[in-house]
CSV table of N, CA and C in Angstrom, one decimal:
chain,number,residue,atom,x,y,z
A,1,MET,N,-23.4,0.3,-9.9
A,1,MET,CA,-23.5,0.1,-8.5
A,1,MET,C,-22.5,1.0,-7.8
A,2,GLU,N,-22.9,1.9,-6.9
A,2,GLU,CA,-22.0,2.8,-6.2
A,2,GLU,C,-21.2,2.1,-5.2
A,3,GLU,N,-19.9,2.5,-5.1
A,3,GLU,CA,-19.0,1.9,-4.1
A,3,GLU,C,-19.4,2.3,-2.7
A,4,GLN,N,-19.4,1.3,-1.8
A,4,GLN,CA,-19.7,1.5,-0.4
A,4,GLN,C,-18.6,2.3,0.3
A,5,LYS,N,-18.9,3.3,1.0
A,5,LYS,CA,-17.9,4.0,1.8
A,5,LYS,C,-18.1,3.7,3.3
A,6,PHE,N,-17.0,3.6,3.9
A,6,PHE,CA,-17.0,3.2,5.4
A,6,PHE,C,-16.4,4.3,6.2
A,7,HIS,N,-16.8,4.5,7.4
A,7,HIS,CA,-16.1,5.3,8.4
A,7,HIS,C,-15.4,4.4,9.4
A,8,TYR,N,-14.1,4.6,9.5
A,8,TYR,CA,-13.4,3.7,10.3
A,8,TYR,C,-13.3,4.3,11.7
A,9,ALA,N,-13.2,3.4,12.7
A,9,ALA,CA,-13.3,3.8,14.1
A,9,ALA,C,-12.2,4.7,14.6
A,10,THR,N,-11.0,4.5,14.1
A,10,THR,CA,-9.8,5.3,14.5
A,10,THR,C,-9.0,5.7,13.3
A,11,VAL,N,-8.1,6.7,13.5
A,11,VAL,CA,-7.2,7.1,12.5
A,11,VAL,C,-6.3,5.9,12.0
A,12,THR,N,-5.8,5.1,13.0
A,12,THR,CA,-4.9,4.0,12.6
A,12,THR,C,-5.7,3.0,11.8
A,13,GLU,N,-6.9,2.7,12.1
A,13,GLU,CA,-7.7,1.8,11.3
A,13,GLU,C,-8.0,2.3,9.9
A,14,ALA,N,-8.3,3.6,9.8
A,14,ALA,CA,-8.5,4.2,8.5
A,14,ALA,C,-7.2,4.1,7.6
A,15,ILE,N,-6.1,4.4,8.2
A,15,ILE,CA,-4.8,4.3,7.4
A,15,ILE,C,-4.5,2.9,7.0
A,16,THR,N,-4.7,1.9,7.9
A,16,THR,CA,-4.5,0.5,7.6
A,16,THR,C,-5.4,0.0,6.5
A,17,LYS,N,-6.7,0.4,6.5
A,17,LYS,CA,-7.6,-0.1,5.5
A,17,LYS,C,-7.4,0.6,4.2
A,18,LEU,N,-7.0,1.9,4.2
A,18,LEU,CA,-6.7,2.6,3.0
A,18,LEU,C,-5.4,2.0,2.3
A,19,LYS,N,-4.4,1.6,3.1
A,19,LYS,CA,-3.2,1.0,2.6
A,19,LYS,C,-3.6,-0.3,1.8
A,20,GLU,N,-4.6,-1.1,2.4
A,20,GLU,CA,-5.0,-2.3,1.8
A,20,GLU,C,-5.7,-2.0,0.4
A,21,GLN,N,-6.2,-0.8,0.3
A,21,GLN,CA,-6.9,-0.4,-1.0
A,21,GLN,C,-5.9,0.3,-1.9
A,22,GLY,N,-4.6,0.3,-1.6
A,22,GLY,CA,-3.6,0.8,-2.5
A,22,GLY,C,-3.1,2.2,-2.2
A,23,TYR,N,-3.6,2.8,-1.1
A,23,TYR,CA,-3.1,4.2,-0.7
A,23,TYR,C,-1.8,4.0,0.1
A,24,THR,N,-0.7,3.7,-0.5
A,24,THR,CA,0.5,3.2,0.2
A,24,THR,C,1.4,4.4,0.5
A,25,HIS,N,1.4,5.5,-0.1
A,25,HIS,CA,2.2,6.6,0.2
A,25,HIS,C,1.7,7.3,1.5
A,26,GLU,N,2.6,7.6,2.4
A,26,GLU,CA,2.3,8.4,3.6
A,26,GLU,C,2.7,9.8,3.4
A,27,PHE,N,1.8,10.7,3.0
A,27,PHE,CA,2.2,12.0,2.6
A,27,PHE,C,2.3,12.9,3.8
A,28,SER,N,3.2,13.9,3.6
A,28,SER,CA,3.3,15.1,4.5
A,28,SER,C,3.1,16.3,3.6
A,29,LEU,N,2.6,17.4,4.1
A,29,LEU,CA,2.4,18.5,3.3
A,29,LEU,C,3.5,19.6,3.6
A,30,GLU,N,4.2,20.0,2.6
A,30,GLU,CA,5.2,21.0,2.7
A,30,GLU,C,5.0,22.0,1.6
A,31,ASP,N,4.6,23.2,2.0
A,31,ASP,CA,4.3,24.3,1.1
A,31,ASP,C,3.2,23.8,0.1
A,32,ASP,N,3.5,23.8,-1.2
A,32,ASP,CA,2.5,23.3,-2.2
A,32,ASP,C,2.9,22.0,-2.7
A,33,HIS,N,3.6,21.2,-1.9
A,33,HIS,CA,4.0,19.8,-2.4
A,33,HIS,C,3.6,18.8,-1.3
A,34,LEU,N,3.3,17.6,-1.8
A,34,LEU,CA,3.2,16.5,-0.9
A,34,LEU,C,4.5,15.7,-0.9
A,35,LYS,N,5.0,15.3,0.2
A,35,LYS,CA,6.2,14.5,0.3
A,35,LYS,C,5.9,13.1,0.8
A,36,ALA,N,6.6,12.2,0.2
A,36,ALA,CA,6.5,10.8,0.7
A,36,ALA,C,7.8,10.1,0.3
A,37,GLY,N,8.5,9.5,1.2
A,37,GLY,CA,9.7,8.7,1.0
A,37,GLY,C,10.7,9.4,0.1
A,38,GLY,N,11.0,10.6,0.4
A,38,GLY,CA,12.0,11.4,-0.3
A,38,GLY,C,11.5,11.9,-1.7
A,39,GLU,N,10.3,11.6,-2.1
A,39,GLU,CA,9.8,12.1,-3.3
A,39,GLU,C,8.9,13.3,-3.1
A,40,ASN,N,8.8,14.2,-4.0
A,40,ASN,CA,7.9,15.4,-4.0
A,40,ASN,C,6.9,15.3,-5.1
A,41,PHE,N,5.6,15.6,-4.7
A,41,PHE,CA,4.5,15.6,-5.7
A,41,PHE,C,3.8,16.9,-5.6
A,42,PRO,N,3.5,17.6,-6.7
A,42,PRO,CA,2.8,18.9,-6.7
A,42,PRO,C,1.3,18.6,-6.2
A,43,VAL,N,0.9,19.4,-5.2
A,43,VAL,CA,-0.4,19.2,-4.7
A,43,VAL,C,-1.5,19.3,-5.7
A,44,GLU,N,-1.4,20.2,-6.7
A,44,GLU,CA,-2.4,20.4,-7.7
A,44,GLU,C,-2.7,19.1,-8.6
A,45,GLU,N,-1.8,18.2,-8.5
A,45,GLU,CA,-2.0,16.9,-9.3
A,45,GLU,C,-2.9,15.9,-8.6
A,46,PHE,N,-3.3,16.3,-7.4
A,46,PHE,CA,-4.0,15.3,-6.5
A,46,PHE,C,-5.5,15.7,-6.3
A,47,GLU,N,-6.3,14.8,-6.1
A,47,GLU,CA,-7.7,15.0,-5.7
A,47,GLU,C,-8.0,14.2,-4.4
A,48,ILE,N,-8.9,14.7,-3.6
A,48,ILE,CA,-9.3,14.0,-2.5
A,48,ILE,C,-10.3,12.9,-2.9
A,49,VAL,N,-10.0,11.7,-2.7
A,49,VAL,CA,-10.9,10.6,-3.0
A,49,VAL,C,-11.9,10.4,-1.9
A,50,ASP,N,-11.4,10.5,-0.7
A,50,ASP,CA,-12.3,10.4,0.5
A,50,ASP,C,-11.6,11.1,1.7
A,51,LEU,N,-12.3,11.4,2.7
A,51,LEU,CA,-11.7,11.9,3.9
A,51,LEU,C,-12.5,11.4,5.1
A,52,TYR,N,-11.8,11.3,6.2
A,52,TYR,CA,-12.4,10.8,7.5
A,52,TYR,C,-12.0,11.8,8.6
A,53,ARG,N,-13.0,12.3,9.3
A,53,ARG,CA,-12.7,13.3,10.3
A,53,ARG,C,-12.9,12.6,11.7
A,54,TYR,N,-12.0,12.9,12.6
A,54,TYR,CA,-12.0,12.3,13.9
A,54,TYR,C,-11.9,13.5,14.9
A,55,GLU,N,-12.8,13.4,16.0
A,55,GLU,CA,-12.8,14.3,17.0
A,55,GLU,C,-12.4,13.7,18.3
A,56,GLY,N,-11.4,14.3,19.0
A,56,GLY,CA,-11.0,13.7,20.3
A,56,GLY,C,-12.2,13.9,21.3
A,57,PRO,N,-12.3,12.9,22.2
A,57,PRO,CA,-13.5,12.9,23.1
A,57,PRO,C,-13.4,14.1,24.1
A,58,SER,N,-12.2,14.5,24.5
A,58,SER,CA,-12.1,15.6,25.4
A,58,SER,C,-11.0,16.6,25.1
A,59,ASP,N,-10.1,16.2,24.2
A,59,ASP,CA,-8.9,17.1,24.0
A,59,ASP,C,-8.9,17.5,22.5
A,60,PRO,N,-9.1,18.8,22.2
A,60,PRO,CA,-9.1,19.3,20.8
A,60,PRO,C,-7.8,18.9,20.1
A,61,ALA,N,-6.7,18.6,20.8
A,61,ALA,CA,-5.5,18.2,20.1
A,61,ALA,C,-5.6,16.9,19.5
A,62,ASP,N,-6.6,16.1,19.8
A,62,ASP,CA,-6.8,14.8,19.3
A,62,ASP,C,-7.6,14.8,18.0
A,63,GLU,N,-8.0,16.0,17.5
A,63,GLU,CA,-8.8,16.1,16.3
A,63,GLU,C,-7.9,16.0,15.1
A,64,ALA,N,-8.4,15.1,14.1
A,64,ALA,CA,-7.6,14.9,12.9
A,64,ALA,C,-8.5,14.6,11.8
A,65,ILE,N,-7.9,14.8,10.6
A,65,ILE,CA,-8.6,14.4,9.3
A,65,ILE,C,-7.6,13.5,8.6
A,66,VAL,N,-8.1,12.3,8.1
A,66,VAL,CA,-7.3,11.4,7.2
A,66,VAL,C,-7.9,11.6,5.8
A,67,TYR,N,-7.0,12.0,4.9
A,67,TYR,CA,-7.3,12.2,3.5
A,67,TYR,C,-6.8,11.0,2.7
A,68,ALA,N,-7.6,10.5,1.8
A,68,ALA,CA,-7.2,9.5,0.8
A,68,ALA,C,-7.0,10.3,-0.5
A,69,LEU,N,-5.8,10.4,-1.0
A,69,LEU,CA,-5.5,11.3,-2.1
A,69,LEU,C,-5.0,10.4,-3.3
A,70,ALA,N,-5.4,10.8,-4.5
A,70,ALA,CA,-4.9,10.1,-5.7
A,70,ALA,C,-4.6,11.1,-6.8
A,71,SER,N,-3.6,10.8,-7.6
A,71,SER,CA,-3.3,11.6,-8.8
A,71,SER,C,-3.8,10.9,-10.0
A,72,ALA,N,-3.9,11.6,-11.1
A,72,ALA,CA,-4.4,11.1,-12.4
A,72,ALA,C,-3.5,10.0,-12.9
A,73,ASP,N,-2.2,10.0,-12.5
A,73,ASP,CA,-1.3,9.0,-13.0
A,73,ASP,C,-1.2,7.8,-12.0
A,74,GLY,N,-2.1,7.7,-11.0
A,74,GLY,CA,-2.1,6.5,-10.2
A,74,GLY,C,-1.4,6.5,-8.9
A,75,VAL,N,-0.8,7.7,-8.5
A,75,VAL,CA,-0.1,7.7,-7.2
A,75,VAL,C,-1.2,7.9,-6.1
A,76,LYS,N,-1.2,7.0,-5.1
A,76,LYS,CA,-2.2,7.1,-4.1
A,76,LYS,C,-1.6,7.0,-2.7
A,77,GLY,N,-2.1,7.8,-1.8
A,77,GLY,CA,-1.6,7.8,-0.5
A,77,GLY,C,-2.5,8.5,0.5
A,78,THR,N,-2.1,8.6,1.7
A,78,THR,CA,-2.9,9.2,2.8
A,78,THR,C,-2.1,10.4,3.3
A,79,LEU,N,-2.9,11.4,3.8
A,79,LEU,CA,-2.4,12.6,4.5
A,79,LEU,C,-3.2,12.7,5.7
A,80,VAL,N,-2.5,12.8,6.9
A,80,VAL,CA,-3.2,13.0,8.2
A,80,VAL,C,-2.8,14.4,8.6
A,81,THR,N,-3.9,15.2,8.9
A,81,THR,CA,-3.7,16.6,9.5
A,81,THR,C,-4.5,16.8,10.7
A,82,GLY,N,-4.0,17.7,11.5
A,82,GLY,CA,-4.9,18.2,12.6
A,82,GLY,C,-5.8,19.2,12.1
A,83,TYR,N,-6.8,19.6,12.8
A,83,TYR,CA,-7.6,20.7,12.3
A,83,TYR,C,-8.0,21.6,13.5
A,84,GLY,N,-8.5,22.8,13.2
A,84,GLY,CA,-8.8,23.7,14.3
A,84,GLY,C,-7.6,24.6,14.5
A,85,ILE,N,-7.3,25.0,15.7
A,85,ILE,CA,-6.3,26.0,16.1
A,85,ILE,C,-4.9,25.5,15.8
A,86,SER,N,-4.7,24.1,15.7
A,86,SER,CA,-3.3,23.6,15.5
A,86,SER,C,-2.8,23.6,14.1
A,87,THR,N,-3.7,24.0,13.1
A,87,THR,CA,-3.3,24.0,11.7
A,87,THR,C,-2.9,25.4,11.3
A,88,ASP,N,-1.7,25.4,10.6
A,88,ASP,CA,-1.2,26.7,10.2
A,88,ASP,C,-1.9,27.2,8.9
A,89,GLU,N,-1.7,28.5,8.6
A,89,GLU,CA,-2.5,29.2,7.6
A,89,GLU,C,-2.2,28.7,6.2
A,90,ALA,N,-0.9,28.4,5.9
A,90,ALA,CA,-0.5,27.8,4.6
A,90,ALA,C,-1.2,26.5,4.3
A,91,THR,N,-1.2,25.6,5.4
A,91,THR,CA,-1.8,24.3,5.3
A,91,THR,C,-3.3,24.4,5.0
A,92,ILE,N,-3.9,25.4,5.7
A,92,ILE,CA,-5.4,25.6,5.5
A,92,ILE,C,-5.7,26.0,4.1
A,93,GLU,N,-4.9,26.9,3.5
A,93,GLU,CA,-5.2,27.4,2.2
A,93,GLU,C,-5.0,26.2,1.2
A,94,THR,N,-3.9,25.4,1.3
A,94,THR,CA,-3.7,24.3,0.4
A,94,THR,C,-4.8,23.3,0.5
A,95,LEU,N,-5.2,23.0,1.7
A,95,LEU,CA,-6.3,22.0,1.9
A,95,LEU,C,-7.6,22.5,1.4
A,96,LYS,N,-7.9,23.8,1.5
A,96,LYS,CA,-9.1,24.4,0.9
A,96,LYS,C,-9.2,24.1,-0.6
A,97,ASN,N,-8.0,24.2,-1.3
A,97,ASN,CA,-8.0,24.0,-2.7
A,97,ASN,C,-8.3,22.5,-3.0
A,98,LEU,N,-7.8,21.6,-2.2
A,98,LEU,CA,-8.1,20.2,-2.3
A,98,LEU,C,-9.6,19.9,-2.0
A,99,HIS,N,-10.1,20.6,-1.0
A,99,HIS,CA,-11.5,20.4,-0.6
A,99,HIS,C,-12.4,20.9,-1.8
A,100,TYR,N,-12.0,22.0,-2.4
A,100,TYR,CA,-12.8,22.5,-3.5
A,100,TYR,C,-12.8,21.5,-4.7
A,101,LYS,N,-11.7,20.9,-5.0
A,101,LYS,CA,-11.6,19.9,-6.0
A,101,LYS,C,-12.5,18.7,-5.6
A,102,TYR,N,-12.5,18.3,-4.4
A,102,TYR,CA,-13.3,17.2,-3.9
A,102,TYR,C,-14.8,17.5,-4.0
A,103,GLN,N,-15.2,18.8,-3.6
A,103,GLN,CA,-16.6,19.2,-3.7
A,103,GLN,C,-17.0,19.2,-5.2
A,104,GLN,N,-16.2,19.7,-6.1
A,104,GLN,CA,-16.5,19.8,-7.5
A,104,GLN,C,-16.7,18.4,-8.1
A,105,GLY,N,-16.0,17.4,-7.6
A,105,GLY,CA,-16.1,16.0,-8.1
A,105,GLY,C,-17.3,15.3,-7.6
A,106,ARG,N,-17.9,15.8,-6.5
A,106,ARG,CA,-19.1,15.2,-5.9
A,106,ARG,C,-20.4,15.7,-6.6
A,107,GLN,N,-20.4,16.7,-7.4
A,107,GLN,CA,-21.6,17.2,-8.0
A,107,GLN,C,-22.0,16.5,-9.2
């Protein structure tokens, strides 16, 4: 039986529900590492388990993506990024690699 996937109404709701599912680290992206609570994790060790895209009703600055990320050794957390013009080039390249792994896993 395939696991049911949900789309949460807000970024805050998505983060809250993902924490309940064990995605407890709150990651930030710095270069090619994810940071959480003073720890560094190489991005290439993670895969996107799920993602949720949010669009602001009138302000493009309200656009965000919530990523549910997990590593093979069981580290799970969320990464929230803006998208569109507010995202820098290095972040875009790193996230493209994660998206690629995500797409490969869906086939």
